[in-house]
Amino acid sequence: MFFKLLILSLFLSQGSSDDCSSIDKLRADYHLLETGQQINEFVDNFSPSLCIYSIPYVASAIMMKAEHTRLPHHKLEHFLKGKRMLEGFISEHPENIEGRYVRLLVQSHSPKFLGYHDHIEDDLFFIERNLADSEISITYQNQIKQQINSLEQ
């Protein structure tokens, strides 16, 4: 009986949502996305991630697919699917800086007609207030600050 419980606990720990060993690669790759092929590969590589913190980045990449799709209804489908994922993540993890950061980037670059600009100031304020005290590496904090500064110009 003990052996069965040990195997079960090992199996369940393999599916832990805390497996964020590739988060640095995900962050770096996200900021390099330009082409439709890169976006598709990013989504394919990181969608099955066990790290819940990958969700905002994958959601944003799904939204980026809209830029590389020809049919208007497919553009809207990609955008809405990614938006639902991103907003769902933020509603479940409202204190997560990276979710707010990704939403800030998306909303800052979204066309006005989509009406997805409601949280820009709130997210900016939240990030500026909480970033320094977060567990995010100093290197990535600096990259976040740099991206935010480029938005404000």
mmCIF file of C-alpha atoms in Angstrom:
data_model
loop_
_atom_site.group_PDB
_atom_site.id
_atom_site.type_symbol
_atom_site.label_atom_id
_atom_site.label_comp_id
_atom_site.label_asym_id
_atom_site.label_seq_id
_atom_site.Cartn_x
_atom_site.Cartn_y
_atom_site.Cartn_z
ATOM 1 C CA MET A 1 0.000 0.000 0.000
ATOM 2 C CA PHE A 2 2.799 2.438 0.903
ATOM 3 C CA PHE A 3 4.515 1.697 -2.409
ATOM 4 C CA LYS A 4 1.322 2.486 -4.365
ATOM 5 C CA LEU A 5 0.912 5.793 -2.539
ATOM 6 C CA LEU A 6 4.539 6.690 -3.209
ATOM 7 C CA ILE A 7 4.155 6.006 -6.937
ATOM 8 C CA LEU A 8 0.895 7.975 -7.035
ATOM 9 C CA SER A 9 2.454 10.966 -5.268
ATOM 10 C CA LEU A 10 5.449 10.899 -7.638
ATOM 11 C CA PHE A 11 3.123 10.750 -10.625
ATOM 12 C CA LEU A 12 1.023 13.663 -9.357
ATOM 13 C CA SER A 13 4.085 15.761 -8.586
ATOM 14 C CA GLN A 14 5.141 15.408 -12.236
ATOM 15 C CA GLY A 15 2.059 17.433 -13.146
ATOM 16 C CA SER A 16 2.732 20.205 -10.664
ATOM 17 C CA SER A 17 1.799 23.709 -11.775
ATOM 18 C CA ASP A 18 5.020 24.918 -10.204
ATOM 19 C CA ASP A 19 7.284 23.541 -12.962
ATOM 20 C CA CYS A 20 8.482 26.902 -14.237
ATOM 21 C CA SER A 21 11.994 25.847 -15.181
ATOM 22 C CA SER A 22 11.603 27.257 -18.704
ATOM 23 C CA ILE A 23 10.060 30.605 -17.698
ATOM 24 C CA ASP A 24 13.214 32.571 -18.579
ATOM 25 C CA LYS A 25 13.250 31.085 -22.088
ATOM 26 C CA LEU A 26 9.542 31.779 -22.465
ATOM 27 C CA ARG A 27 10.025 35.421 -21.439
ATOM 28 C CA ALA A 28 12.960 35.878 -23.812
ATOM 29 C CA ASP A 29 11.209 34.180 -26.732
ATOM 30 C CA TYR A 30 8.026 36.199 -26.158
ATOM 31 C CA HIS A 31 9.804 39.493 -26.645
ATOM 32 C CA LEU A 32 11.306 38.291 -29.938
ATOM 33 C CA LEU A 33 8.034 37.268 -31.602
ATOM 34 C CA GLU A 34 7.583 38.883 -34.999
ATOM 35 C CA THR A 35 6.471 36.433 -37.662
ATOM 36 C CA GLY A 36 3.439 34.189 -37.826
ATOM 37 C CA GLN A 37 5.713 31.146 -37.813
ATOM 38 C CA GLN A 38 7.497 32.319 -34.649
ATOM 39 C CA ILE A 39 4.162 32.959 -32.952
ATOM 40 C CA ASN A 40 2.798 29.527 -33.907
ATOM 41 C CA GLU A 41 5.964 27.794 -32.681
ATOM 42 C CA PHE A 42 5.835 29.754 -29.416
ATOM 43 C CA VAL A 43 2.214 28.736 -28.808
ATOM 44 C CA ASP A 44 2.979 25.107 -29.728
ATOM 45 C CA ASN A 45 6.057 24.985 -27.481
ATOM 46 C CA PHE A 46 4.634 26.689 -24.419
ATOM 47 C CA SER A 47 0.907 25.830 -24.455
ATOM 48 C CA PRO A 48 1.444 22.467 -22.827
ATOM 49 C CA SER A 49 3.602 24.092 -20.131
ATOM 50 C CA LEU A 50 2.911 23.046 -16.567
ATOM 51 C CA CYS A 51 3.846 26.520 -15.382
ATOM 52 C CA ILE A 52 0.721 28.582 -14.806
ATOM 53 C CA TYR A 53 2.772 31.749 -15.250
ATOM 54 C CA SER A 54 3.174 30.936 -18.947
ATOM 55 C CA ILE A 55 -0.552 31.513 -19.527
ATOM 56 C CA PRO A 56 -0.442 35.314 -20.036
ATOM 57 C CA TYR A 57 2.375 35.016 -22.556
ATOM 58 C CA VAL A 58 0.679 32.219 -24.502
ATOM 59 C CA ALA A 59 -2.629 34.126 -24.406
ATOM 60 C CA SER A 60 -0.927 37.199 -25.807
ATOM 61 C CA ALA A 61 0.747 35.146 -28.547
ATOM 62 C CA ILE A 62 -2.642 33.722 -29.516
ATOM 63 C CA MET A 63 -3.908 37.287 -29.803
ATOM 64 C CA MET A 64 -0.874 38.122 -31.987
ATOM 65 C CA LYS A 65 -1.981 35.427 -34.416
ATOM 66 C CA ALA A 66 -4.705 37.846 -35.487
ATOM 67 C CA GLU A 67 -2.067 40.060 -37.113
ATOM 68 C CA HIS A 68 -0.953 37.178 -39.323
ATOM 69 C CA THR A 69 -4.365 35.868 -40.340
ATOM 70 C CA ARG A 70 -6.200 36.999 -43.458
ATOM 71 C CA LEU A 71 -9.850 36.306 -42.749
ATOM 72 C CA PRO A 72 -11.479 38.905 -40.476
ATOM 73 C CA HIS A 73 -13.526 36.368 -38.509
ATOM 74 C CA HIS A 74 -10.378 34.316 -37.810
ATOM 75 C CA LYS A 75 -8.604 37.474 -36.672
ATOM 76 C CA LEU A 76 -11.393 38.146 -34.199
ATOM 77 C CA GLU A 77 -11.459 34.503 -33.045
ATOM 78 C CA HIS A 78 -7.741 34.564 -32.210
ATOM 79 C CA PHE A 79 -8.022 37.887 -30.452
ATOM 80 C CA LEU A 80 -11.042 36.861 -28.367
ATOM 81 C CA LYS A 81 -9.580 33.453 -27.458
ATOM 82 C CA GLY A 82 -6.364 35.045 -26.204
ATOM 83 C CA LYS A 83 -8.269 37.797 -24.416
ATOM 84 C CA ARG A 84 -10.425 35.244 -22.554
ATOM 85 C CA MET A 85 -7.309 33.333 -21.492
ATOM 86 C CA LEU A 86 -5.517 36.467 -20.340
ATOM 87 C CA GLU A 87 -8.489 37.945 -18.486
ATOM 88 C CA GLY A 88 -9.220 34.549 -16.905
ATOM 89 C CA PHE A 89 -5.656 34.306 -15.653
ATOM 90 C CA ILE A 90 -5.735 37.824 -14.221
ATOM 91 C CA SER A 91 -9.084 37.254 -12.511
ATOM 92 C CA GLU A 92 -7.641 34.134 -10.854
ATOM 93 C CA HIS A 93 -4.273 35.789 -10.093
ATOM 94 C CA PRO A 94 -4.962 39.532 -9.702
ATOM 95 C CA GLU A 95 -1.677 40.127 -7.879
ATOM 96 C CA ASN A 96 0.453 38.565 -10.613
ATOM 97 C CA ILE A 97 2.666 41.269 -12.069
ATOM 98 C CA GLU A 98 3.469 39.433 -15.286
ATOM 99 C CA GLY A 99 -0.190 38.933 -16.138
ATOM 100 C CA ARG A 100 -0.772 42.649 -15.651
ATOM 101 C CA TYR A 101 2.390 43.465 -17.625
ATOM 102 C CA VAL A 102 1.366 41.339 -20.603
ATOM 103 C CA ARG A 103 -2.133 42.840 -20.548
ATOM 104 C CA LEU A 104 -0.590 46.317 -20.485
ATOM 105 C CA LEU A 105 1.479 45.478 -23.563
ATOM 106 C CA VAL A 106 -1.507 44.006 -25.395
ATOM 107 C CA GLN A 107 -3.848 46.858 -24.563
ATOM 108 C CA SER A 108 -1.243 49.457 -25.488
ATOM 109 C CA HIS A 109 -0.883 47.922 -28.955
ATOM 110 C CA SER A 110 -4.507 46.946 -29.613
ATOM 111 C CA PRO A 111 -6.438 48.847 -32.264
ATOM 112 C CA LYS A 112 -8.917 51.311 -30.784
ATOM 113 C CA PHE A 113 -11.904 49.689 -32.521
ATOM 114 C CA LEU A 114 -11.442 46.521 -30.427
ATOM 115 C CA GLY A 115 -12.180 48.514 -27.278
ATOM 116 C CA TYR A 116 -9.571 46.673 -25.235
ATOM 117 C CA HIS A 117 -7.939 49.549 -23.380
ATOM 118 C CA ASP A 118 -9.760 49.600 -20.041
ATOM 119 C CA HIS A 119 -6.913 48.595 -17.738
ATOM 120 C CA ILE A 120 -3.875 50.444 -19.063
ATOM 121 C CA GLU A 121 -3.571 52.993 -16.258
ATOM 122 C CA ASP A 122 -4.506 50.529 -13.496
ATOM 123 C CA ASP A 123 -1.988 47.962 -14.722
ATOM 124 C CA LEU A 124 0.734 50.558 -15.120
ATOM 125 C CA PHE A 125 0.156 51.818 -11.579
ATOM 126 C CA PHE A 126 0.040 48.245 -10.189
ATOM 127 C CA ILE A 127 3.294 47.276 -11.910
ATOM 128 C CA GLU A 128 5.145 50.407 -10.870
ATOM 129 C CA ARG A 129 3.982 49.973 -7.274
ATOM 130 C CA ASN A 130 4.808 46.261 -6.955
ATOM 131 C CA LEU A 131 7.612 45.376 -9.356
ATOM 132 C CA ALA A 132 10.570 46.159 -7.079
ATOM 133 C CA ASP A 133 9.205 43.931 -4.286
ATOM 134 C CA SER A 134 8.405 41.011 -6.583
ATOM 135 C CA GLU A 135 10.290 37.746 -6.986
ATOM 136 C CA ILE A 136 10.996 38.584 -10.631
ATOM 137 C CA SER A 137 14.721 38.723 -11.377
ATOM 138 C CA ILE A 138 16.329 42.155 -11.495
ATOM 139 C CA THR A 139 17.256 41.531 -15.134
ATOM 140 C CA TYR A 140 13.653 40.902 -16.139
ATOM 141 C CA GLN A 141 12.416 43.754 -13.936
ATOM 142 C CA ASN A 142 14.706 46.050 -15.918
ATOM 143 C CA GLN A 143 13.349 44.679 -19.188
ATOM 144 C CA ILE A 144 9.787 45.295 -17.974
ATOM 145 C CA LYS A 145 10.698 48.871 -17.017
ATOM 146 C CA GLN A 146 12.328 49.417 -20.391
ATOM 147 C CA GLN A 147 9.239 48.140 -22.226
ATOM 148 C CA ILE A 148 6.970 50.350 -20.111
ATOM 149 C CA ASN A 149 9.155 53.388 -20.732
ATOM 150 C CA SER A 150 8.944 52.769 -24.482
ATOM 151 C CA LEU A 151 5.127 52.716 -24.203
ATOM 152 C CA GLU A 152 5.044 56.046 -22.432
ATOM 153 C CA GLN A 153 7.067 57.830 -25.130
#
